XYZ file of C-alpha atoms in Angstrom:
346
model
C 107.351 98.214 176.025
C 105.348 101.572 174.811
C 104.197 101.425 171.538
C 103.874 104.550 169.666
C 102.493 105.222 166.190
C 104.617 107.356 163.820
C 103.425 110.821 163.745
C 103.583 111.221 167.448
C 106.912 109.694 168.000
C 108.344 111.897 165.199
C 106.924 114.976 166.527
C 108.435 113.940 169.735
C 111.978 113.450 168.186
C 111.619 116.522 166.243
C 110.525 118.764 169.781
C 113.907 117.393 171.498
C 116.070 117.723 168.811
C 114.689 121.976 168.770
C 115.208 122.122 172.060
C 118.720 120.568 171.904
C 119.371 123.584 169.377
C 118.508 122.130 166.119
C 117.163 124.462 163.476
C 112.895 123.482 162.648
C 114.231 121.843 159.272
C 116.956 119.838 160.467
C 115.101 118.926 163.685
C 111.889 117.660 161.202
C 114.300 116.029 158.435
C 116.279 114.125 161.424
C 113.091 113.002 163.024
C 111.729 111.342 159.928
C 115.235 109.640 158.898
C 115.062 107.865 162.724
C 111.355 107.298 162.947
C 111.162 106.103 159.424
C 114.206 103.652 160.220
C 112.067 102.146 163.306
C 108.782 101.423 161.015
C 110.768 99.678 158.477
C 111.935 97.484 161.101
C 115.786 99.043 161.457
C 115.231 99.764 165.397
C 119.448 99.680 164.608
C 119.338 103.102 163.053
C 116.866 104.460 164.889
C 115.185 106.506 167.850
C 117.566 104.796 170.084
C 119.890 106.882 168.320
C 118.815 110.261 170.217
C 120.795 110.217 173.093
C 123.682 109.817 171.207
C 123.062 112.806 168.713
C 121.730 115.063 171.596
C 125.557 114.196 173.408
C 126.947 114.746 170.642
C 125.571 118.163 170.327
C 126.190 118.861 173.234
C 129.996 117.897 172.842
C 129.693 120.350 170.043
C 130.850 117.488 167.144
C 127.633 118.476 165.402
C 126.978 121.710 164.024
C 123.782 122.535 163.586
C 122.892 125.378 160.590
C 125.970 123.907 158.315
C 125.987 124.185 154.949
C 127.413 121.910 152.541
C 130.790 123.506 150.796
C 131.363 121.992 146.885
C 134.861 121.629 146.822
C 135.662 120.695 143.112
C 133.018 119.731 139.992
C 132.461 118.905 136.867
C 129.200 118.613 135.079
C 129.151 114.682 135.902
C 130.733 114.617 139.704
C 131.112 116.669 142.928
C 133.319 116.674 145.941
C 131.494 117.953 149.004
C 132.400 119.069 152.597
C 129.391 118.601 154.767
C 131.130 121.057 157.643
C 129.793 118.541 160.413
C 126.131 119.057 160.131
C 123.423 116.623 160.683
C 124.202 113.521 158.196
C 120.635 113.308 157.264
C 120.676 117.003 156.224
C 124.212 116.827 154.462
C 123.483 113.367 152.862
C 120.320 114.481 151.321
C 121.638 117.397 149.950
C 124.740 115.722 148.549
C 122.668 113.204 146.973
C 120.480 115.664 145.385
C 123.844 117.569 143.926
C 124.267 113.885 142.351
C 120.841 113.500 140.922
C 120.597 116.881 139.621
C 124.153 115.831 137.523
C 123.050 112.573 136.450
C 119.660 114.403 135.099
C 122.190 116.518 132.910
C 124.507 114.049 131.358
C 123.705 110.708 132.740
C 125.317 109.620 135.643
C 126.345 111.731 139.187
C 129.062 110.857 141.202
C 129.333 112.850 144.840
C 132.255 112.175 147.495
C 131.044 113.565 150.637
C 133.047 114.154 153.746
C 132.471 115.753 157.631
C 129.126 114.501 157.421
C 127.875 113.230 161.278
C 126.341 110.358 161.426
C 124.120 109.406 158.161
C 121.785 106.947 160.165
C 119.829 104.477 157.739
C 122.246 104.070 154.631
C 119.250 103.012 152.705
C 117.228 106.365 152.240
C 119.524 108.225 150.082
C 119.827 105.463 147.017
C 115.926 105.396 147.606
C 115.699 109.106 146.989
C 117.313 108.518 143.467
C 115.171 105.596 142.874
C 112.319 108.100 143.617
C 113.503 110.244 140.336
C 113.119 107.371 138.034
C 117.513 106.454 138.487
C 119.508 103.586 140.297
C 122.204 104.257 142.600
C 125.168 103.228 144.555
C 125.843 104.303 148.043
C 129.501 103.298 149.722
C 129.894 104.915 153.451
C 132.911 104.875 156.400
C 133.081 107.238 159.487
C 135.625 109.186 158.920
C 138.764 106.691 160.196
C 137.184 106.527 163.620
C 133.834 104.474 164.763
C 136.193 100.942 164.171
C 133.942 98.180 165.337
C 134.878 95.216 162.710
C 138.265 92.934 162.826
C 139.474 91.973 159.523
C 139.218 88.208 158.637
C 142.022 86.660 160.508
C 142.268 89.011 163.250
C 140.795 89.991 166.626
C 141.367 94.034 167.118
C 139.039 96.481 165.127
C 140.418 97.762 162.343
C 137.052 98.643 160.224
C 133.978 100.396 160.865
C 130.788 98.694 159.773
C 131.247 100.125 156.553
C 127.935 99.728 154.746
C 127.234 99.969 150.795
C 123.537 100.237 149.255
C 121.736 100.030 146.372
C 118.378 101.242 145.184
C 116.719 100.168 141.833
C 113.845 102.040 140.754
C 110.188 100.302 139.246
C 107.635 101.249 137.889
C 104.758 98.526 139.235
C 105.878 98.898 142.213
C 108.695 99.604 145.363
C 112.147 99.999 144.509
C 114.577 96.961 145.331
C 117.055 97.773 147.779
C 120.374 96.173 149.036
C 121.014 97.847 152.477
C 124.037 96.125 154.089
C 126.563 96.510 156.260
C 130.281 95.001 155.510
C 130.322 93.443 159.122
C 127.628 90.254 159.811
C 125.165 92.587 162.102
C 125.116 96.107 162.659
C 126.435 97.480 166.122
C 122.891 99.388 166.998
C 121.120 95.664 166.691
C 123.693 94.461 169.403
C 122.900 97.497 171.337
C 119.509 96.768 171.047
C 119.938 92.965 172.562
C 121.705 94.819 175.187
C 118.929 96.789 176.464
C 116.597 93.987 176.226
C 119.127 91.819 177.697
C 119.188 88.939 175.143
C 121.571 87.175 173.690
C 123.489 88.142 170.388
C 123.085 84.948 167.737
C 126.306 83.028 167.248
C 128.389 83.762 164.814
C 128.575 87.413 164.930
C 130.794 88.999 167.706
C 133.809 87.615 169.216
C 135.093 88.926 172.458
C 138.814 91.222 173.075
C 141.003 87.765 173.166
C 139.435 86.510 169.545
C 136.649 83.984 171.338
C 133.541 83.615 169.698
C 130.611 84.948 172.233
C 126.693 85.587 172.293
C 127.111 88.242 175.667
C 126.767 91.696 173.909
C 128.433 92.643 176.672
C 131.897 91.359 175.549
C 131.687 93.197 172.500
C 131.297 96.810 174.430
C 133.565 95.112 177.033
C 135.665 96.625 178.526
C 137.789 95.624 177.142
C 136.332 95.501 173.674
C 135.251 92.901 171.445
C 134.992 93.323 167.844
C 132.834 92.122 164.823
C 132.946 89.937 162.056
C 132.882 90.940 159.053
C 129.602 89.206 157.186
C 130.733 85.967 155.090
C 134.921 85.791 156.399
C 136.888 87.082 153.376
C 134.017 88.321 151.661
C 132.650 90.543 154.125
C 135.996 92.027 154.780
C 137.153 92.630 151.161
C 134.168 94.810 150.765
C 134.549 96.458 154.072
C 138.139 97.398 153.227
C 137.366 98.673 149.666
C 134.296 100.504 151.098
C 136.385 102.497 153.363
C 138.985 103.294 150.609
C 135.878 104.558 148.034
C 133.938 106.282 151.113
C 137.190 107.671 152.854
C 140.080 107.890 150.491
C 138.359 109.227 147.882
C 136.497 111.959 149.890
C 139.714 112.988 151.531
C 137.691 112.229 154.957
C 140.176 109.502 155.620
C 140.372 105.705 155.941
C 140.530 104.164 159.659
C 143.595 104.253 160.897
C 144.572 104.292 165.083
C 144.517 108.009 165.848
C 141.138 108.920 164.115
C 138.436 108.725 166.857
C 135.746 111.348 166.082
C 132.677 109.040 164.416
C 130.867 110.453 161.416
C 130.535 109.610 157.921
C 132.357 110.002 154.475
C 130.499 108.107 151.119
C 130.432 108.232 147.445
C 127.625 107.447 145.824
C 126.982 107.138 141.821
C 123.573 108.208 140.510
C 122.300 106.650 137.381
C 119.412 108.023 135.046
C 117.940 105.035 133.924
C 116.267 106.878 131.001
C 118.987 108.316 129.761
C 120.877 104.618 129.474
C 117.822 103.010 128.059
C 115.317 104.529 127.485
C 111.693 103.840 127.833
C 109.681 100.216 129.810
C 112.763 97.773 129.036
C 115.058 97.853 131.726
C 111.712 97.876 133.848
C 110.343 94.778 132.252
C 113.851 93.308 132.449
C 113.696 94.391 136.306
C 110.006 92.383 136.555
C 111.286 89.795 134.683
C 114.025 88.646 136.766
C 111.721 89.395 140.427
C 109.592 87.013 138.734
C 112.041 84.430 137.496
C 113.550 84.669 141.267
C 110.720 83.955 143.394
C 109.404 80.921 141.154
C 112.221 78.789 142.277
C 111.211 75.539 144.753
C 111.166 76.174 148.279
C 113.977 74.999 150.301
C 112.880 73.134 153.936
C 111.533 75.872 156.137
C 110.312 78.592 153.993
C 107.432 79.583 152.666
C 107.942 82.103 150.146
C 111.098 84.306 148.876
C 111.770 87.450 149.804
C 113.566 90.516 147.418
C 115.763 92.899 148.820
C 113.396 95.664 150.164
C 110.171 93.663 150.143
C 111.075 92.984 154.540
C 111.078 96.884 155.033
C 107.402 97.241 153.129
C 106.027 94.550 154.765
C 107.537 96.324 158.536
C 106.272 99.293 156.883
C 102.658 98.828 156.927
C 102.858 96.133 159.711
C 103.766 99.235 162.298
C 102.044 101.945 160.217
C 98.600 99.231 161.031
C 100.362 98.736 165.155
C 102.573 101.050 165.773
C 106.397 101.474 166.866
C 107.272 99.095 169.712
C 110.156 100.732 172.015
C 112.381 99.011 174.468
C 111.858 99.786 177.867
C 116.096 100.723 178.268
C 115.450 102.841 174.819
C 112.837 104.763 175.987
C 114.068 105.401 179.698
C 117.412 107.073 177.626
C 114.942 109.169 175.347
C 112.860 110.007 178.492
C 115.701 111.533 180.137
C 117.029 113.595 177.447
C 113.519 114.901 176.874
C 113.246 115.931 180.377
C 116.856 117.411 179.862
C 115.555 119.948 177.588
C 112.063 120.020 179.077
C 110.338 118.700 176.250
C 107.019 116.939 177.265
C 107.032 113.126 177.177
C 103.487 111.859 175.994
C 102.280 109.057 179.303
């Protein structure tokens, strides 16, 4: 597999994603969002995700140069229209609307719609977290990308329908909850696809309901479907997801005739100081981290983890090593390079 470090595999994203008619910001700001996924170990959300943009593109459901439209405000909330532009240029701007409002009067509430694909859920609470404030982050596609059954059945009905959280510190990296509603995200099972391994039990079931480990059966055809992550659990927060994320935005909640995939969220912003101000929610924040990862080890482990502290350690792990790419992942990037004739590095 080549291994690449991160500046030249994001200058390379950012070169095919200009040629593929991309303005210079949204081709840099999209390069960083996939690249930064890969060294934080999400190879879901990541540079495997460039053929699918570039198609996209070139099937004209992404429109590059769109600016986001504010629908309706008020000083404390927004309702945005992302007219279809890159997700990592329409979420970031959306969630700055929302941390500019919570600066003014506390808290910021946007509900985004016609937003493409967002990638990595994760980086736009962490912007927030960045200005000192917590935040929310519930996201659907739009009615179509279904990929999850709901408990009890075997057809999709649900997309993945992730929800994170950022809290900010002060000592140190924010915590972050970065889930999806389903028990793995689709782009891992693509991944075991390419390198032809086998998806861990539990997850997928194939189109007649059977539990498999062939990620075939879940692309099929015909199609399998997911679970959603913990039976009932999972899929109560997957369905409410889509209703806060879709319903809300007015992007719509999945439904059978929606099948254009891209993303509708609402996220709440927080300003910590404004709540409480001054080092007590952050010692309170310390406190617990500390409380948590005193208790006993259970058989097998040798040390707890907090949400967030994985993605630091894959952080500087690949920062030190560099990106590893499967061979199927780069072949696909290859030829959509060569597409645009934008030079691969050997």
């Amino acid at each position: 597999m080549p291994t690449l470090i991160f500046s030249a595999l994001t200058q390379l994203t950012s070169q095919i994603f200009s040629a593929a008619g991309a303005s210079g910001l949204e081709a840099e700001i999209v390069a960083k969002s996939l690249v930064q996924a890969n060294l934080v170990g999400h190879d879901s959300h990541g540079v495997m995700r460039i053929p699918e943009y570039v198609g996209w593109m070139e099937q004209k459901l992404v429109t590059p140069g769109a600016q986001i439209k504010i629908v309706r405000e008020s000083e404390a909330f927004a309702v945005i229209e992302g007219g279809w532009g890159f997700g990592q240029v329409v979420g970031r701007q959306a969630m700055h609307v929302a941390i500019r409002k919570a600066k003014q009067v506390g808290v910021g509430t946007v509900s985004a719609s016609q937003c493409c694909h967002l990638g990595r859920i994760g980086d736009y609470p962490l912007l927030a977290a960045e200005h000192g404030m917590a935040a929310i982050m519930f996201v659907n596609t739009h009615g179509g990308g279904k990929l999850m059954a709901p408990w009890g059945g075997r057809e999709r009905r649900l997309s993945a329908n992730p929800i994170s959280i950022a809290i900010p510190r002060k000592s140190s990296w924010p915590l972050l909850v970065d889930i999806s509603s389903s028990s793995i995200a689709e782009g891992k099972i693509r991944g075991m696809l390419h390198r032809k391994i086998p998806v861990p039990a539990g997850h997928i079931m194939d189109s007649n309901g059977n539990p498999t480990t062939d990620p075939a059966d879940f692309y099929g055809p015909p199609p399998g479907a997911l679970h959603p992550f913990g039976g009932h659990k999972g899929f109560g927060l997957g369905l409410v997801t889509d209703i806060l994320a879709g319903a809300l935005s007015g992007g719509g909640c999945s439904r059978k005739e929606a099948d254009r995939v891209g993303n509708t969220f609402l996220a709440v912003v927080i300003d910590i100081d404004q709540l409480r101000p001054g080092d007590s929610f952050y010692d309170d924040v310390n406190q617990l981290v500390a409380y948590v990862k005193s208790s006993a080890l259970a058989p097998g482990f040798n040390e707890i983890l907090v949400p967030g502290e994985p993605e630091v350690r894959h952080e500087a792990l690949r920062t030190k090593n560099g990106i590893e790419i499967d061979e199927e992942t780069w072949r696909q990037i290859i030829e959509t390079a060569k597409r645009y004739g934008v030079p691969v590095m050997p």
